[in-house]
């Protein structure tokens, strides 16, 4: 049967069902086949398609039809390379990708060679007005979409509607992630065993042994002591450690070895954890002059090793889980860049679940989980004691910002925020300059946040920040400027309603000097601040920290327990 006949058969079969769900499935099937059609067949197919679609019009409300038309027109994806984020759209009438690029690494070339300004049709002003009127330039979650999107658009994207569709696509994926959230407070194995692979040591332990010279300016060995929690910080109390931001792979591995659902027999397992420290593998090459082949070699070796395991083929890798302690673009290097590895671009890595401190927003199998903080409680009492301490804390300052300016990143709003902060003569805002080394000690950060009502969290080298979680566990309300910093990252650990725990101020308004952030925060009533803080401390905090590997939490679920319960629930839903 020819490609045209195959698609025609799909249309006749799906069209007869007269349902919106069938129409969506039909579109997916057609998109895989239409590339093989001749121009004549494509034209004939188009005529036939619209005849089928006409039969469905009477069944579809106008509002749903409008959304469908947008879906048929555009699809979206994101490419992350180096320190540039490319929000790319594939038009269904054009062959070329066209991208919005946002980045912090200077002089980095865009890896999309097919971009052309000549590719874009003119914008239909009526359609733009209609979308703006309906959506008010915001997503379903209320995230504002600024018109023009400033320099990130680089003159390449002509339609605000398509940008809106792309943002809503991210929110749709987060809805899928949230559908996997378990209602169980404690893990119920119910025959769903977790198997931890015993990998050759070159994939994990040998990487840890290189801790002394992994980063030129710091010896990471002390940070990787005590099951990767680091050295105790006695000044902050019990359960506090000097934990490095890249310790997640080791921390998670230590915890899962003691999980109650762990099994030693592969035949009893439904979930397979692969303890490959890919983040450390990337980190050890960041500051060395080596070829891309060297950077990719260990990931390729792991893929070959997994393919030698019969369990890998049980569900084509869909029941396998990786934990990666760095952000997604560190593992998605493109051909004209020398930053990071191509580990997540391997074919073998498309089906497994990847748990990351920063996810790639348009990849369903990328799931964001919290950055490790300095707090690792051993018991419920440790958490309760800390909650009581920070709910009573004397918050001397309205606003604080712990960070450093980004003079080499002209799009960064950090310098603007710093100037707004230090220009307030009455002392409502405190700035801790991390470029001077003032942020190297956990107590400096935590004590500042404990004394502040709001903590500014602008993007840094990438959208997410460990500091967001440091502020939350200190009872300091984070002020978010980019939805990709938190709202589009952690569906299992942060609620959909971001207004419960944060304040959002659009970075475009800051960049264009339309808002003074400190003055805006002054207008938030004390009662509203207190309500948000109590929600953060009593509802969110326990699920944002990774307990000590020896911890025995009964009342609370920590970040690890929430993650594992939801992974098991996902397996149940997939079945």
Coordinates of C-alpha atoms in Angstrom, one line a residue:
X1 CA 0.0 0.0 0.0
X2 CA 1.4 3.4 -0.9
X3 CA 1.9 6.2 1.6
X4 CA -1.1 8.1 0.3
X5 CA -3.3 5.0 0.5
X6 CA -2.1 4.4 4.1
X7 CA -3.0 7.9 5.2
X8 CA -6.3 7.8 3.4
X9 CA -7.1 4.6 5.2
X10 CA -6.3 6.2 8.5
X11 CA -8.6 9.1 7.7
X12 CA -11.5 6.9 6.8
X13 CA -11.0 4.8 9.9
X14 CA -10.6 7.6 12.3
X15 CA -13.1 9.9 10.6
X16 CA -15.8 7.3 11.1
X17 CA -15.4 7.5 14.9
X18 CA -16.4 11.2 14.9
X19 CA -14.5 12.0 18.1
X20 CA -12.0 14.7 19.0
X21 CA -9.7 12.0 20.5
X22 CA -9.7 10.1 17.2
X23 CA -8.9 13.3 15.3
X24 CA -5.8 13.9 17.5
X25 CA -4.5 10.4 17.0
X26 CA -5.2 10.7 13.3
X27 CA -3.0 13.8 13.2
X28 CA -0.2 12.0 14.9
X29 CA -0.3 9.0 12.5
X30 CA -0.4 11.3 9.5
X31 CA 2.5 13.4 10.6
X32 CA 4.7 10.2 10.6
X33 CA 3.8 9.3 7.0
X34 CA 3.2 12.6 5.1
X35 CA 6.9 13.1 4.5
X36 CA 6.9 10.2 2.1
X37 CA 4.1 11.7 -0.2
X38 CA 4.7 13.3 -3.6
X39 CA 3.5 16.8 -4.1
X40 CA 0.5 15.6 -6.2
X41 CA -0.5 13.0 -3.6
X42 CA -0.1 15.7 -0.8
X43 CA -2.5 18.0 -2.6
X44 CA -5.0 15.2 -3.2
X45 CA -4.6 14.1 0.4
X46 CA -5.3 17.7 1.6
X47 CA -8.6 17.8 -0.3
X48 CA -9.6 14.4 1.1
X49 CA -8.6 15.4 4.6
X50 CA -10.7 18.6 4.7
X51 CA -13.7 16.6 3.4
X52 CA -13.4 14.3 6.5
X53 CA -12.8 17.3 8.8
X54 CA -15.9 18.9 7.5
X55 CA -17.9 16.0 8.8
X56 CA -16.6 16.7 12.3
X57 CA -17.3 20.4 12.4
X58 CA -20.8 20.1 13.7
X59 CA -19.5 18.1 16.7
X60 CA -16.8 20.4 17.8
X61 CA -17.5 23.6 19.7
X62 CA -16.0 26.7 18.2
X63 CA -13.6 27.3 21.0
X64 CA -12.2 23.7 20.7
X65 CA -12.0 24.0 17.0
X66 CA -9.9 27.2 17.4
X67 CA -7.4 25.4 19.6
X68 CA -7.3 22.5 17.2
X69 CA -6.4 24.8 14.3
X70 CA -3.5 26.2 16.2
X71 CA -2.4 22.6 17.0
X72 CA -2.6 21.6 13.4
X73 CA -0.5 24.7 12.4
X74 CA 2.4 24.5 14.8
X75 CA 4.5 22.2 16.8
X76 CA 7.2 23.3 19.1
X77 CA 10.4 22.1 20.6
X78 CA 13.4 23.5 22.5
X79 CA 17.1 23.1 21.8
X80 CA 19.5 23.8 24.6
X81 CA 23.2 24.1 23.7
X82 CA 26.0 25.7 25.6
X83 CA 24.4 28.4 27.6
X84 CA 21.8 29.2 25.0
X85 CA 18.2 28.2 25.2
X86 CA 16.5 28.0 21.8
X87 CA 12.7 27.9 21.7
X88 CA 12.0 26.5 18.3
X89 CA 8.9 26.1 16.2
X90 CA 8.3 23.8 13.2
X91 CA 5.7 25.3 10.9
X92 CA 3.5 22.8 9.2
X93 CA 3.7 24.9 6.0
X94 CA 7.5 25.4 6.2
X95 CA 10.5 23.1 6.3
X96 CA 12.8 25.4 8.4
X97 CA 12.9 25.7 12.2
X98 CA 12.7 29.2 13.5
X99 CA 13.8 29.9 17.0
X100 CA 13.8 32.2 20.0
X101 CA 17.2 32.2 21.7
X102 CA 18.0 33.2 25.2
X103 CA 21.4 32.7 26.7
X104 CA 24.1 33.8 29.1
X105 CA 27.2 32.5 27.5
X106 CA 28.7 35.3 25.3
X107 CA 29.6 34.8 21.7
X108 CA 28.0 31.4 21.4
X109 CA 26.8 30.7 17.9
X110 CA 23.2 29.5 17.3
X111 CA 23.4 25.8 16.2
X112 CA 20.4 26.1 13.9
X113 CA 21.8 26.6 10.4
X114 CA 18.4 26.7 8.6
X115 CA 17.1 29.9 10.1
X116 CA 16.0 32.5 7.6
X117 CA 14.0 35.6 8.0
X118 CA 12.5 35.1 4.5
X119 CA 10.7 32.0 5.8
X120 CA 8.1 33.8 7.8
X121 CA 4.6 34.8 6.5
X122 CA 3.3 38.2 7.6
X123 CA 1.3 38.2 10.8
X124 CA -2.5 38.3 10.6
X125 CA -3.3 41.3 12.8
X126 CA -6.9 40.1 13.4
X127 CA -5.7 36.7 14.6
X128 CA -3.1 38.3 16.9
X129 CA -5.8 40.5 18.4
X130 CA -8.1 37.6 18.9
X131 CA -5.5 35.5 20.8
X132 CA -4.5 38.5 22.9
X133 CA -8.1 39.2 23.7
X134 CA -8.8 35.6 24.7
X135 CA -5.6 34.8 26.5
X136 CA -4.6 38.3 27.6
X137 CA -1.0 37.5 26.6
X138 CA -0.7 34.9 29.3
X139 CA -0.7 31.1 29.5
X140 CA -3.3 29.0 31.2
X141 CA -1.4 29.3 34.5
X142 CA -1.3 33.0 34.1
X143 CA 2.3 33.3 33.1
X144 CA 2.5 36.6 31.1
X145 CA 3.9 36.4 27.6
X146 CA 5.4 39.8 26.8
X147 CA 4.7 41.1 23.3
X148 CA 7.9 41.1 21.2
X149 CA 9.7 39.0 23.8
X150 CA 12.5 41.5 23.6
X151 CA 15.9 40.4 22.2
X152 CA 15.2 36.7 22.8
X153 CA 13.1 36.7 19.7
X154 CA 16.0 38.2 17.6
X155 CA 13.5 39.3 15.0
X156 CA 13.0 35.6 14.0
X157 CA 9.5 34.9 15.4
X158 CA 6.7 37.0 14.0
X159 CA 3.8 35.6 15.9
X160 CA 2.9 35.9 19.6
X161 CA 0.3 33.2 19.1
X162 CA 2.9 30.6 18.4
X163 CA 4.9 31.6 21.4
X164 CA 1.8 31.2 23.5
X165 CA 1.2 27.8 22.1
X166 CA 4.7 26.7 23.0
X167 CA 4.4 27.9 26.6
X168 CA 1.0 26.0 26.9
X169 CA 2.7 22.9 25.5
X170 CA 5.1 23.0 28.5
X171 CA 2.1 23.3 30.8
X172 CA 0.4 20.3 29.2
X173 CA 3.5 18.2 29.8
X174 CA 3.6 19.3 33.5
X175 CA -0.1 18.2 33.7
X176 CA 1.0 14.7 32.6
X177 CA 3.8 14.7 35.2
X178 CA 1.3 15.7 37.9
X179 CA -1.1 12.9 36.8
X180 CA 1.6 10.5 38.1
X181 CA 1.6 12.0 41.6
X182 CA 0.9 9.2 44.2
X183 CA -1.8 9.7 46.8
X184 CA 0.2 7.4 49.1
X185 CA 2.2 8.9 51.9
X186 CA 4.3 5.9 52.3
X187 CA 5.7 3.6 49.6
X188 CA 3.6 0.5 48.9
X189 CA 5.6 -1.9 46.9
X190 CA 2.8 -4.2 45.9
X191 CA 5.1 -6.4 43.9
X192 CA 6.8 -3.4 42.3
X193 CA 10.4 -4.0 43.2
X194 CA 13.2 -1.6 42.5
X195 CA 16.4 -3.0 41.2
X196 CA 19.7 -1.1 41.5
X197 CA 22.3 -2.0 38.9
X198 CA 25.7 -2.9 40.1
X199 CA 27.6 -1.0 37.4
X200 CA 31.3 -1.3 36.6
X201 CA 33.1 1.2 38.9
X202 CA 34.2 3.4 36.0
X203 CA 30.6 4.7 35.8
X204 CA 30.4 6.0 39.4
X205 CA 32.9 5.2 42.1
X206 CA 36.0 5.9 39.9
X207 CA 34.5 9.3 39.0
X208 CA 34.1 10.2 42.7
X209 CA 37.8 9.3 43.2
X210 CA 38.7 12.2 40.9
X211 CA 37.1 14.7 43.2
X212 CA 40.4 16.5 44.1
X213 CA 41.1 17.9 40.6
X214 CA 37.6 17.8 39.0
X215 CA 37.2 21.6 39.4
X216 CA 40.4 23.7 39.3
X217 CA 39.6 26.1 42.2
X218 CA 38.0 23.7 44.7
X219 CA 38.6 20.3 46.2
X220 CA 35.3 18.4 46.1
X221 CA 36.4 15.5 48.2
X222 CA 35.2 17.0 51.5
X223 CA 31.9 17.8 49.9
X224 CA 31.5 14.2 48.9
X225 CA 32.1 12.9 52.4
X226 CA 29.2 11.7 54.7
X227 CA 27.3 10.0 51.9
X228 CA 27.8 13.2 49.8
X229 CA 26.2 15.5 52.3
X230 CA 29.6 17.0 53.1
X231 CA 30.9 18.2 56.4
X232 CA 28.5 19.1 59.3
X233 CA 27.6 22.8 59.8
X234 CA 27.2 22.9 63.6
X235 CA 26.3 26.5 63.7
X236 CA 23.0 25.8 61.9
X237 CA 22.1 22.8 64.1
X238 CA 21.4 19.1 63.7
X239 CA 21.0 17.9 60.1
X240 CA 22.9 20.7 58.4
X241 CA 25.9 20.0 56.1
X242 CA 28.2 21.7 53.6
X243 CA 26.4 20.1 50.6
X244 CA 27.6 20.8 47.1
X245 CA 25.1 21.6 44.4
X246 CA 26.4 18.8 42.2
X247 CA 26.0 16.0 44.9
X248 CA 22.5 14.8 43.9
X249 CA 23.7 11.7 42.0
X250 CA 25.6 10.4 45.0
X251 CA 22.9 11.4 47.5
X252 CA 20.1 9.7 45.5
X253 CA 22.2 6.5 45.1
X254 CA 22.8 6.3 48.9
X255 CA 19.1 6.7 49.6
X256 CA 17.9 4.2 47.0
X257 CA 20.2 1.4 48.3
X258 CA 18.0 1.5 51.5
X259 CA 14.6 1.8 49.9
X260 CA 12.1 -0.7 51.3
X261 CA 11.0 -1.8 47.7
X262 CA 14.6 -2.6 46.7
X263 CA 15.0 -6.2 45.4
X264 CA 18.2 -8.1 44.7
X265 CA 16.6 -10.3 42.0
X266 CA 16.1 -8.7 38.6
X267 CA 13.1 -10.9 37.9
X268 CA 11.2 -9.3 40.8
X269 CA 11.8 -5.7 39.7
X270 CA 9.5 -3.3 37.9
X271 CA 11.7 -0.3 38.2
X272 CA 15.4 -0.2 37.3
X273 CA 17.8 2.5 38.7
X274 CA 21.0 3.1 36.8
X275 CA 23.6 4.7 39.1
X276 CA 25.6 6.4 36.4
X277 CA 27.1 9.7 37.7
X278 CA 26.8 11.4 34.3
X279 CA 27.0 14.9 36.0
X280 CA 30.4 14.1 37.4
X281 CA 31.5 12.7 34.1
X282 CA 30.6 16.0 32.4
X283 CA 32.1 18.1 35.2
X284 CA 35.5 16.4 35.1
X285 CA 35.9 17.5 31.4
X286 CA 34.5 21.1 31.7
X287 CA 37.8 22.7 32.4
X288 CA 40.1 20.4 30.4
X289 CA 41.1 20.7 26.8
X290 CA 39.8 17.4 25.5
X291 CA 37.9 16.4 22.4
X292 CA 34.2 15.9 22.2
X293 CA 34.9 12.2 21.6
X294 CA 36.5 11.9 25.0
X295 CA 33.6 13.7 26.6
X296 CA 31.1 11.3 25.0
X297 CA 33.0 8.0 25.5
X298 CA 31.8 7.0 29.0
X299 CA 28.1 7.6 28.1
X300 CA 28.5 5.5 24.9
X301 CA 30.1 2.7 27.0
X302 CA 27.2 2.8 29.4
X303 CA 24.7 2.5 26.5
X304 CA 26.6 -0.6 25.2
X305 CA 26.6 -2.0 28.7
X306 CA 22.9 -1.6 29.1
X307 CA 22.2 -3.2 25.8
X308 CA 24.0 -6.3 27.1
X309 CA 21.4 -6.6 29.9
X310 CA 18.2 -8.6 29.1
X311 CA 16.2 -6.3 31.5
X312 CA 16.9 -3.3 29.2
X313 CA 14.7 -4.7 26.5
X314 CA 11.8 -5.6 28.8
X315 CA 10.1 -2.2 28.2
X316 CA 12.6 -0.7 25.8
X317 CA 14.1 1.3 28.7
X318 CA 10.9 2.9 29.8
X319 CA 11.2 1.3 33.2
X320 CA 14.7 2.6 33.7
X321 CA 15.6 5.7 35.7
X322 CA 18.6 8.0 35.7
X323 CA 19.4 10.7 38.2
X324 CA 21.6 13.5 36.7
X325 CA 23.1 16.1 39.0
X326 CA 23.5 18.8 36.5
X327 CA 21.2 20.6 34.2
X328 CA 19.8 19.2 31.0
X329 CA 21.8 21.2 28.5
X330 CA 25.0 19.8 30.0
X331 CA 24.1 16.5 28.3
X332 CA 22.7 17.8 25.1
X333 CA 25.7 19.2 23.2
X334 CA 25.2 20.2 19.6
X335 CA 27.7 19.8 16.8
X336 CA 29.1 23.3 16.8
X337 CA 29.6 23.5 20.5
X338 CA 32.2 22.1 22.9
X339 CA 30.1 22.4 26.0
X340 CA 29.0 19.2 27.8
X341 CA 28.3 15.7 26.4
X342 CA 25.7 14.3 24.0
X343 CA 24.6 11.7 26.5
X344 CA 20.9 12.6 26.5
X345 CA 20.9 12.8 22.7
X346 CA 21.8 9.1 22.4
X347 CA 18.9 7.0 20.9
X348 CA 19.2 4.7 24.0
X349 CA 18.3 7.6 26.3
X350 CA 15.0 8.6 24.7
X351 CA 12.8 6.2 26.6
X352 CA 14.1 6.2 30.2
X353 CA 13.1 8.7 32.8
X354 CA 15.7 11.3 33.5
X355 CA 15.5 13.1 36.9
X356 CA 17.4 16.4 36.7
X357 CA 17.9 19.5 38.8
X358 CA 16.8 21.4 35.7
X359 CA 14.7 19.7 33.0
X360 CA 14.5 20.4 29.3
X361 CA 11.0 21.8 29.2
X362 CA 9.8 20.1 26.0
X363 CA 10.9 16.6 26.8
X364 CA 8.3 14.5 28.6
X365 CA 10.8 12.1 30.1
X366 CA 12.9 14.9 31.7
X367 CA 11.5 15.5 35.2
X368 CA 12.8 18.2 37.5
X369 CA 13.5 17.4 41.1
X370 CA 14.9 19.8 43.7
X371 CA 18.5 20.9 44.0
X372 CA 20.0 19.4 47.1
X373 CA 20.0 21.9 50.0
X374 CA 22.2 22.0 53.1
X375 CA 19.5 20.4 55.3
X376 CA 19.3 16.6 55.6
X377 CA 17.1 15.7 58.6
X378 CA 17.3 12.3 60.2
X379 CA 13.8 12.3 61.9
X380 CA 10.4 14.0 61.9
X381 CA 11.6 15.9 65.0
X382 CA 14.4 17.4 63.1
X383 CA 12.0 18.9 60.6
X384 CA 9.5 20.0 63.2
X385 CA 12.2 21.7 65.2
X386 CA 13.4 23.6 62.1
X387 CA 9.9 24.6 61.2
X388 CA 9.3 26.1 64.6
X389 CA 12.5 28.0 64.4
X390 CA 11.9 29.7 61.1
X391 CA 8.3 30.5 61.7
X392 CA 9.4 32.5 64.7
X393 CA 12.4 34.1 63.0
X394 CA 12.9 37.8 63.2
X395 CA 12.8 39.0 59.6
X396 CA 14.6 42.2 59.8
X397 CA 14.7 42.9 56.0
X398 CA 11.9 43.0 53.5
X399 CA 14.1 41.9 50.6
X400 CA 17.5 40.2 50.1
X401 CA 19.5 39.0 47.1
X402 CA 22.5 36.6 47.4
X403 CA 24.2 36.5 44.1
X404 CA 26.6 38.1 41.7
X405 CA 26.2 40.4 38.7
X406 CA 26.6 39.0 35.2
X407 CA 28.6 41.8 33.4
X408 CA 29.3 39.5 30.4
X409 CA 25.6 38.7 30.0
X410 CA 23.9 41.9 28.7
X411 CA 20.4 40.3 28.9
X412 CA 20.8 39.5 32.6
X413 CA 18.6 41.6 35.0
X414 CA 20.9 41.0 38.0
X415 CA 22.7 44.4 37.8
X416 CA 19.4 46.2 37.6
X417 CA 18.2 44.3 40.7
X418 CA 21.4 45.0 42.6
X419 CA 21.1 48.7 41.8
X420 CA 17.5 48.8 42.9
X421 CA 18.4 47.0 46.1
X422 CA 21.4 49.0 47.2
X423 CA 19.7 52.3 46.3
X424 CA 17.0 51.8 49.0
X425 CA 18.4 54.0 51.8
X426 CA 16.0 52.8 54.5
X427 CA 17.6 49.3 54.5
X428 CA 14.6 47.3 53.3
X429 CA 16.9 45.4 50.9
X430 CA 20.2 43.6 51.6
X431 CA 22.6 42.4 49.0
X432 CA 25.2 39.6 49.6
X433 CA 27.8 39.8 46.9
X434 CA 28.7 36.2 46.0
X435 CA 31.5 37.3 43.7
X436 CA 33.5 38.2 46.8
X437 CA 33.2 34.6 48.2
X438 CA 30.7 35.7 50.8
X439 CA 28.3 32.9 49.8
X440 CA 30.8 30.1 50.3
X441 CA 29.5 29.4 53.8
X442 CA 26.0 27.9 54.2
X443 CA 25.4 29.8 57.4
X444 CA 25.8 33.1 55.6
X445 CA 23.2 32.2 53.0
X446 CA 20.7 30.6 55.4
X447 CA 20.9 33.3 58.1
X448 CA 20.4 36.0 55.4
X449 CA 17.3 34.2 54.1
X450 CA 15.9 33.6 57.6
X451 CA 16.0 37.3 58.3
X452 CA 14.3 38.3 55.0
X453 CA 10.7 38.3 53.9
X454 CA 11.4 38.0 50.2
X455 CA 14.4 36.5 48.3
X456 CA 15.2 37.6 44.8
X457 CA 15.8 34.7 42.4
X458 CA 16.8 35.9 38.9
X459 CA 18.2 33.4 36.4
X460 CA 22.0 32.8 36.5
X461 CA 24.0 30.6 34.1
X462 CA 20.7 28.8 33.5
X463 CA 17.1 29.4 34.5
X464 CA 17.1 27.4 37.7
X465 CA 18.9 28.2 41.0
X466 CA 19.8 26.1 44.0
X467 CA 19.1 29.4 45.9
X468 CA 15.4 29.0 45.3
X469 CA 15.3 25.9 47.5
X470 CA 17.6 27.5 50.1
X471 CA 15.2 30.4 50.4
X472 CA 12.1 28.1 50.6
X473 CA 13.6 26.0 53.4
X474 CA 14.4 29.2 55.2
X475 CA 10.9 30.5 55.0
X476 CA 11.8 33.3 52.6
X477 CA 9.3 33.9 49.8
X478 CA 11.1 33.5 46.5
X479 CA 10.6 36.2 43.9
X480 CA 10.7 34.6 40.5
X481 CA 11.4 36.4 37.2
X482 CA 11.4 33.6 34.7
X483 CA 8.8 30.8 34.7
X484 CA 11.5 28.3 33.7
X485 CA 13.2 29.0 37.1
X486 CA 10.7 27.0 39.0
X487 CA 7.1 26.9 37.6
X488 CA 8.0 24.7 34.6
X489 CA 10.5 22.5 36.4
X490 CA 9.3 20.7 39.6
X491 CA 5.7 19.3 39.2
X492 CA 6.1 16.7 41.9
X493 CA 7.5 19.1 44.5
X494 CA 6.0 22.5 43.8
X495 CA 2.2 23.1 43.3
X496 CA 0.6 24.3 40.1
X497 CA -0.6 27.4 41.8
X498 CA 2.7 29.3 42.1
X499 CA 1.1 32.2 43.9
X500 CA 0.8 30.1 47.0
X501 CA 4.6 30.1 47.6
X502 CA 6.2 32.8 45.4
X503 CA 5.8 36.2 43.7
X504 CA 6.3 36.5 40.0
X505 CA 7.6 39.7 38.4
X506 CA 8.2 39.5 34.7
X507 CA 11.9 40.0 33.9
X508 CA 10.9 42.0 30.8
X509 CA 9.4 44.6 33.0
X510 CA 12.5 44.7 35.1
X511 CA 14.7 44.9 32.0
X512 CA 12.7 47.7 30.5
X513 CA 12.7 49.6 33.9
X514 CA 8.9 49.4 34.2
X515 CA 9.0 48.2 37.7
X516 CA 11.0 48.8 40.9
X517 CA 11.0 45.3 42.5
X518 CA 11.6 46.5 46.0
X519 CA 8.8 49.0 45.8
X520 CA 6.5 46.4 44.3
X521 CA 7.2 44.0 47.2
X522 CA 6.5 46.8 49.8
X523 CA 2.9 46.8 48.6
X524 CA 2.2 43.2 49.5
X525 CA 0.3 43.2 52.8
X526 CA 1.9 41.6 55.9
X527 CA -1.1 39.2 56.2
X528 CA -0.6 37.9 52.7
X529 CA 3.1 37.4 53.3
X530 CA 2.4 35.4 56.5
X531 CA -0.1 33.2 54.7
X532 CA 2.5 32.3 52.0
X533 CA 5.2 31.7 54.5
X534 CA 3.1 29.3 56.6
X535 CA 2.2 27.4 53.4
X536 CA 5.9 27.2 52.5
X537 CA 7.0 26.0 55.9
X538 CA 4.3 23.6 56.8
X539 CA 3.2 22.3 53.4
X540 CA 6.3 22.5 51.1
X541 CA 9.4 22.4 53.2
X542 CA 9.5 18.6 54.1
X543 CA 9.2 17.6 50.5
X544 CA 12.1 19.9 49.4
X545 CA 14.9 18.4 51.4
X546 CA 16.7 15.1 51.0
X547 CA 16.9 13.3 54.3
X548 CA 20.0 11.7 55.7
X549 CA 20.6 8.2 54.2
X550 CA 20.0 6.9 57.8
X551 CA 16.8 8.9 58.2
X552 CA 13.6 7.4 59.4
X553 CA 10.8 9.7 58.5
X554 CA 7.3 8.6 59.3
X555 CA 5.1 11.7 59.4
X556 CA 6.8 13.4 56.4
X557 CA 7.8 12.6 52.9
X558 CA 11.1 14.2 51.8
X559 CA 12.1 15.0 48.3
X560 CA 13.5 11.5 47.7
X561 CA 10.4 9.7 49.0
X562 CA 8.1 11.9 46.9
X563 CA 10.1 11.1 43.8
X564 CA 10.2 7.4 44.3
X565 CA 6.5 7.1 45.2
X566 CA 5.6 9.0 42.0
X567 CA 8.0 6.9 39.9
X568 CA 6.2 3.8 41.1
X569 CA 2.8 5.4 40.5
X570 CA 3.9 6.3 36.9
X571 CA 4.7 2.6 36.3
X572 CA 1.2 1.7 37.5
X573 CA -0.4 4.3 35.1
X574 CA 1.7 3.1 32.2
X575 CA 0.5 -0.5 32.7

